[in-house]
Tab-separated table of C-alpha atoms in Angstrom:
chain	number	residue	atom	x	y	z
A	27	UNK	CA	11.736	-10.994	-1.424
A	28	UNK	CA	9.672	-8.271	0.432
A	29	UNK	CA	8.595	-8.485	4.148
A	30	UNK	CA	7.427	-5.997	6.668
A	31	UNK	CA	8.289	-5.126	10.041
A	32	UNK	CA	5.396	-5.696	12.524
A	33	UNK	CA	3.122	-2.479	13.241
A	34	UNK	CA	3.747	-3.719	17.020
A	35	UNK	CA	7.417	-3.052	16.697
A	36	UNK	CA	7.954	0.309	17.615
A	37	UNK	CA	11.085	0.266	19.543
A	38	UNK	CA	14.605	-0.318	17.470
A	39	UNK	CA	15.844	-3.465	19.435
A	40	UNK	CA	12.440	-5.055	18.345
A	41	UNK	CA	12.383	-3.508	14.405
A	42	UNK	CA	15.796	-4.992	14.485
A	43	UNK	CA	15.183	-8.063	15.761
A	44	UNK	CA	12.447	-8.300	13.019
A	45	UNK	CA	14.636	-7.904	10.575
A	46	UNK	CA	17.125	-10.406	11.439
A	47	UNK	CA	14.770	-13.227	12.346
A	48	UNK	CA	13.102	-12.545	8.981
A	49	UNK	CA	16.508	-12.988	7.088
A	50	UNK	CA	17.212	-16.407	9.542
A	51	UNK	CA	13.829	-17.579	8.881
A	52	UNK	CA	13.737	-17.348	5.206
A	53	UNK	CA	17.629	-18.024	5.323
A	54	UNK	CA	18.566	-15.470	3.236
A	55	UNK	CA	21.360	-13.168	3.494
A	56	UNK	CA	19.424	-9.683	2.287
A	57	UNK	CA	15.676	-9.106	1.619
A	58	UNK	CA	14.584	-6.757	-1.720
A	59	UNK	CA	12.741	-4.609	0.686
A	60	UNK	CA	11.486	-4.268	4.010
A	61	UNK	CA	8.163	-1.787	5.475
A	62	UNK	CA	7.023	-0.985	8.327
A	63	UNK	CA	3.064	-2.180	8.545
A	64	UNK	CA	1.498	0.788	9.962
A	65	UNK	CA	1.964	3.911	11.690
A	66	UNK	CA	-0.363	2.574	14.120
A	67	UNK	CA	-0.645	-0.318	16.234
A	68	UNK	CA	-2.270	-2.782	14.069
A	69	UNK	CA	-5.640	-2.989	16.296
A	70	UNK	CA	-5.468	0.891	16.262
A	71	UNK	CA	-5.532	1.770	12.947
A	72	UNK	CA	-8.483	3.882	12.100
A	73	UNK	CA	-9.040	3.900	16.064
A	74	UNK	CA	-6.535	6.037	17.803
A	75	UNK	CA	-5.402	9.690	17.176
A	76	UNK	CA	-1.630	8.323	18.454
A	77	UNK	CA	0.373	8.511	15.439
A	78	UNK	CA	3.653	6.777	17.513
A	79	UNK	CA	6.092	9.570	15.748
A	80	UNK	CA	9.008	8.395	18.443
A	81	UNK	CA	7.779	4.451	17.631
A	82	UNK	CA	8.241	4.904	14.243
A	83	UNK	CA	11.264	7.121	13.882
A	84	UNK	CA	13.358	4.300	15.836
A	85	UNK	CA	11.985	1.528	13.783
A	86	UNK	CA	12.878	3.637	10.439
A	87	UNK	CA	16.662	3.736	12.315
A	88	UNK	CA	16.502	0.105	12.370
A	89	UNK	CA	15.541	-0.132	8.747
A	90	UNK	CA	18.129	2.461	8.069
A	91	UNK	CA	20.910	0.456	9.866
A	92	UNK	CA	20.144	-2.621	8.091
A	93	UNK	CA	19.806	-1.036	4.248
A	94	UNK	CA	23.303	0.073	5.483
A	95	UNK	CA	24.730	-2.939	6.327
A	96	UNK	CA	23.392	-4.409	2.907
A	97	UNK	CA	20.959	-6.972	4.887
A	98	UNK	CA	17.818	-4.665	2.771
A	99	UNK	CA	18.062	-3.012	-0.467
A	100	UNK	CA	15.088	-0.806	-0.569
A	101	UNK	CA	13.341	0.491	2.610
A	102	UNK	CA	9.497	1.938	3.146
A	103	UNK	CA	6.328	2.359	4.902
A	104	UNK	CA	2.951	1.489	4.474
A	105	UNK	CA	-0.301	2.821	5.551
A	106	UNK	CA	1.506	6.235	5.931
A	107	UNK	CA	-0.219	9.717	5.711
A	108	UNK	CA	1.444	12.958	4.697
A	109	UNK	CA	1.866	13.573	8.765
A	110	UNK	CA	3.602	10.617	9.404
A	111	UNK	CA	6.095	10.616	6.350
A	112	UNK	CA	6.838	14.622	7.498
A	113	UNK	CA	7.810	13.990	10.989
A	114	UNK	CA	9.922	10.731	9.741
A	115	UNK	CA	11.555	12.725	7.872
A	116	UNK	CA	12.525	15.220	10.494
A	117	UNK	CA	15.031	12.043	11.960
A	118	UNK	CA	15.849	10.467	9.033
A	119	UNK	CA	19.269	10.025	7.241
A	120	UNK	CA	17.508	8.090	4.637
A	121	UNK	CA	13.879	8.854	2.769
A	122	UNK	CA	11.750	6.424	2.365
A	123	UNK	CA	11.341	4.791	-1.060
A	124	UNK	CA	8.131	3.005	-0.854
A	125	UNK	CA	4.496	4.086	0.671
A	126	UNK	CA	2.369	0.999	0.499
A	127	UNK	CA	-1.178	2.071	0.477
A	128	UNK	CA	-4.825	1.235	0.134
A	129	UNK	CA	-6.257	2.491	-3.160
A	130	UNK	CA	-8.285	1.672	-5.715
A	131	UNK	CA	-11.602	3.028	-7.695
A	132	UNK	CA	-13.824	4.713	-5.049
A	133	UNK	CA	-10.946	4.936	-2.892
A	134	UNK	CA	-8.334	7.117	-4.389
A	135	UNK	CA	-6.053	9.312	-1.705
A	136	UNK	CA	-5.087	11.678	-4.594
A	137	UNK	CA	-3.457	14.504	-1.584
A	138	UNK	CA	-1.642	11.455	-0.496
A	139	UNK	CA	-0.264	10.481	-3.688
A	140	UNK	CA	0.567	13.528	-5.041
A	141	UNK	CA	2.581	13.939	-1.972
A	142	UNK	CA	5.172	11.210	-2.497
A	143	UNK	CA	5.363	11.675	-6.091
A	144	UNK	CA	6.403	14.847	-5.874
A	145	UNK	CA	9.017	13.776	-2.974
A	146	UNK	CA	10.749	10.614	-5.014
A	147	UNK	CA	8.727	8.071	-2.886
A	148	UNK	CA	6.855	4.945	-4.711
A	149	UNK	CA	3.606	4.077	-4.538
A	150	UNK	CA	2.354	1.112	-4.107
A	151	UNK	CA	-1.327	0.131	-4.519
A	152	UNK	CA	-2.524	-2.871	-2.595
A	153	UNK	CA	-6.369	-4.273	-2.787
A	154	UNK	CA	-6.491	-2.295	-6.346
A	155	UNK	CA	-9.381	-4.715	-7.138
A	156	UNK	CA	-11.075	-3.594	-3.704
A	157	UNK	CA	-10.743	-7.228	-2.175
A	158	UNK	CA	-13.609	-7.794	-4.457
A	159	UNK	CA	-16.090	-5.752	-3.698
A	160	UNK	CA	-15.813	-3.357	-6.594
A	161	UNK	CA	-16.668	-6.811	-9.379
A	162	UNK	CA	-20.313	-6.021	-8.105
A	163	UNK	CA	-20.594	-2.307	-9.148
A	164	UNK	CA	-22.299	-2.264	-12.209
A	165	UNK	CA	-21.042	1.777	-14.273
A	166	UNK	CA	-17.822	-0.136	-13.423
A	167	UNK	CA	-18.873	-3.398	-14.863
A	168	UNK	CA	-20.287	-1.108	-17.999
A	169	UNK	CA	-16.612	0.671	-17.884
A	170	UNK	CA	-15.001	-2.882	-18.476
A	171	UNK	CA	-16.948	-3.784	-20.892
A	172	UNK	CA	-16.638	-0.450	-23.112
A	173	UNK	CA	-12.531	-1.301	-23.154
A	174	UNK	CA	-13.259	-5.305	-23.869
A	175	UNK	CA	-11.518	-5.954	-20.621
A	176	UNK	CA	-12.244	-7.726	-17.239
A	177	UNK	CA	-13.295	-4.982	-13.930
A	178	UNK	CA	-10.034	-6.576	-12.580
A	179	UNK	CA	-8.224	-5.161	-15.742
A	180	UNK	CA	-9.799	-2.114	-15.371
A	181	UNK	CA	-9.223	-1.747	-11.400
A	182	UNK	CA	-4.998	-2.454	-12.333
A	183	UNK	CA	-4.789	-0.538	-15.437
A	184	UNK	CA	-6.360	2.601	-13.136
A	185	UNK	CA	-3.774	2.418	-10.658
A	186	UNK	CA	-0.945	1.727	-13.334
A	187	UNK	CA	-2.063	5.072	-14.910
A	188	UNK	CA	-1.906	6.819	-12.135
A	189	UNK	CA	1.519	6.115	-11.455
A	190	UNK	CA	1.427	3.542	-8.996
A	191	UNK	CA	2.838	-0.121	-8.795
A	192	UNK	CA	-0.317	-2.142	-8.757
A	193	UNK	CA	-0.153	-4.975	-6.187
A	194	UNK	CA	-3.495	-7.314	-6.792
A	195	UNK	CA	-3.605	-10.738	-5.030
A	196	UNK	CA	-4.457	-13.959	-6.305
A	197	UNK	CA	-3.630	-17.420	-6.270
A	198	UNK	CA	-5.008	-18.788	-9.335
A	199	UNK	CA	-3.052	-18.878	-12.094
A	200	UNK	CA	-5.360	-18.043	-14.647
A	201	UNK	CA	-6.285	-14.395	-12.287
A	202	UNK	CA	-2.338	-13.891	-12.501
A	203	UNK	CA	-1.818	-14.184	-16.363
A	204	UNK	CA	-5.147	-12.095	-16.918
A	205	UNK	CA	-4.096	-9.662	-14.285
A	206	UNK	CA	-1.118	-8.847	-16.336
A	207	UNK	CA	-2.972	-8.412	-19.516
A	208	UNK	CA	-3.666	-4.778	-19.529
A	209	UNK	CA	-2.024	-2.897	-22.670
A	210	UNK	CA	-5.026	-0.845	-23.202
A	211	UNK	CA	-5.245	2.795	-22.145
A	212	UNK	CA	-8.178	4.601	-19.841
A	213	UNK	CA	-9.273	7.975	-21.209
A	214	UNK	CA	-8.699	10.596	-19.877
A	215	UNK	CA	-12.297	11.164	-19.146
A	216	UNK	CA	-13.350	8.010	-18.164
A	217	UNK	CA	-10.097	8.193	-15.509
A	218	UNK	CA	-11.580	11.355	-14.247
A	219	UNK	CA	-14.875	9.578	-13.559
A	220	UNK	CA	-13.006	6.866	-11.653
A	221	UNK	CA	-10.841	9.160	-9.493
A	222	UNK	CA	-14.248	10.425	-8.382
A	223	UNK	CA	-16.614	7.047	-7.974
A	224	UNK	CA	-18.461	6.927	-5.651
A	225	UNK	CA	-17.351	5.472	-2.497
A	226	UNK	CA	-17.725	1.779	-1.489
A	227	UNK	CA	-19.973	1.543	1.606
A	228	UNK	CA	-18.961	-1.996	2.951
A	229	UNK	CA	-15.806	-4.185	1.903
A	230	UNK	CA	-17.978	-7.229	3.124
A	231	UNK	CA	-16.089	-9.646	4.946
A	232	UNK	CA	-12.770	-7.940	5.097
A	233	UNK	CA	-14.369	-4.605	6.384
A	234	UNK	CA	-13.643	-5.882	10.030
A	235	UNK	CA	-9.483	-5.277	9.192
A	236	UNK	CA	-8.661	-1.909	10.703
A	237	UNK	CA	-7.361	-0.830	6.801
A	238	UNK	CA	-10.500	-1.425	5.441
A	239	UNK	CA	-12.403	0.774	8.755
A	240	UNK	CA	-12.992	-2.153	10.900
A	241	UNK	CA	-11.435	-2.777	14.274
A	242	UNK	CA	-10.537	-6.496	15.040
């Protein structure tokens, strides 16, 4: 089981109180893993230079405190930069193991990636289908279709080759099973081409959430 601490709580006493109300809530006695949401104030992602290095260097003591006391057995961010992991780990006893991003096709933070690689830190890639958008670009559709395989295919088997842990969302059963079905491999050209696709303009709907450039 994997929950996050609010992007709101950027005091200990309230990371920690997170936590435990989490665990009471969901009546467990550990969780698998436990982020914090944001660097930023949810409503000021994408909106405010403040990066809240003190915030978030006494919620990552919180998260510390509680992997050490066995109530979390893996601890991380999301929606961190390079800048924000670097002054964390100015404070920190403990490295973070996780960096839940935003990435997919047209939206690839390569810098960013490289980054935690390189310093033992996970990546995790959430919206790898780009909440959608991306089914209506059409090279990609062509893409797809070259391999035999679904854009959604595609969009995970990009982000699996890359090294990430692909996180798509769905609730329909069928989506799940075909979601898994990618044993097929990207060439190395054609994964070039994808690192560099053009950027999506407008995630529709969702592009009012502050990770997707909107403010709410």
């Amino acid at each position: 089981m994997v929950s996050k601490v609010a992007a709101e709580h950027k005091t200990y006493e309230a990371a920690a109180k997170s936590i435990d109300d989490t665990l009471e809530k969901m009546g467990l006695s550990y969780l698998d893993m436990m982020i914090i949401h944001s660097p930023q104030l949810w409503t000021e992602v994408n909106q405010s230079d403040d990066r809240y290095v003190e915030g978030n260097r006494a919620a990552w003591k919180a998260l510390e405190d509680a992997y050490k006391a066995g109530k979390l057995k893996a601890i991380g961010v999301s929606n961190f930069q390079i800048g924000d992991i670097e002054s964390l780990s100015e404070t920190a006893e403990i490295k973070p193991m996780v960096n839940q991003i935003l990435c997919h096709i047209s939206n690839t933070p390569v810098e960013l990636i490289d980054y935690c690689q390189k310093n033992g830190i996970a990546v995790e890639a959430y919206s790898p289908i780009a909440h959608g958008e991306i089914l209506e670009q059409e090279d990609i559709k062509a893409m797809a279709a070259k391999y035999g395989v679904t854009v959604p295919q595609l969009c995970i088997r990009y982000t699996l080759q890359l090294g990430l842990i692909s996180l798509p969302k769905t609730g329909n059963p069928e989506h799940m099973k075909s979601n898994a079905e990618v044993d097929f491999e990207i060439s190395a050209e054609d994964l070039e081409k994808l690192k560099n696709f053009k950027k999506i303009e407008s995630y529709g709907k969702s592009g009012v959430f502050p990770v997707y450039g909107g403010k709410l």
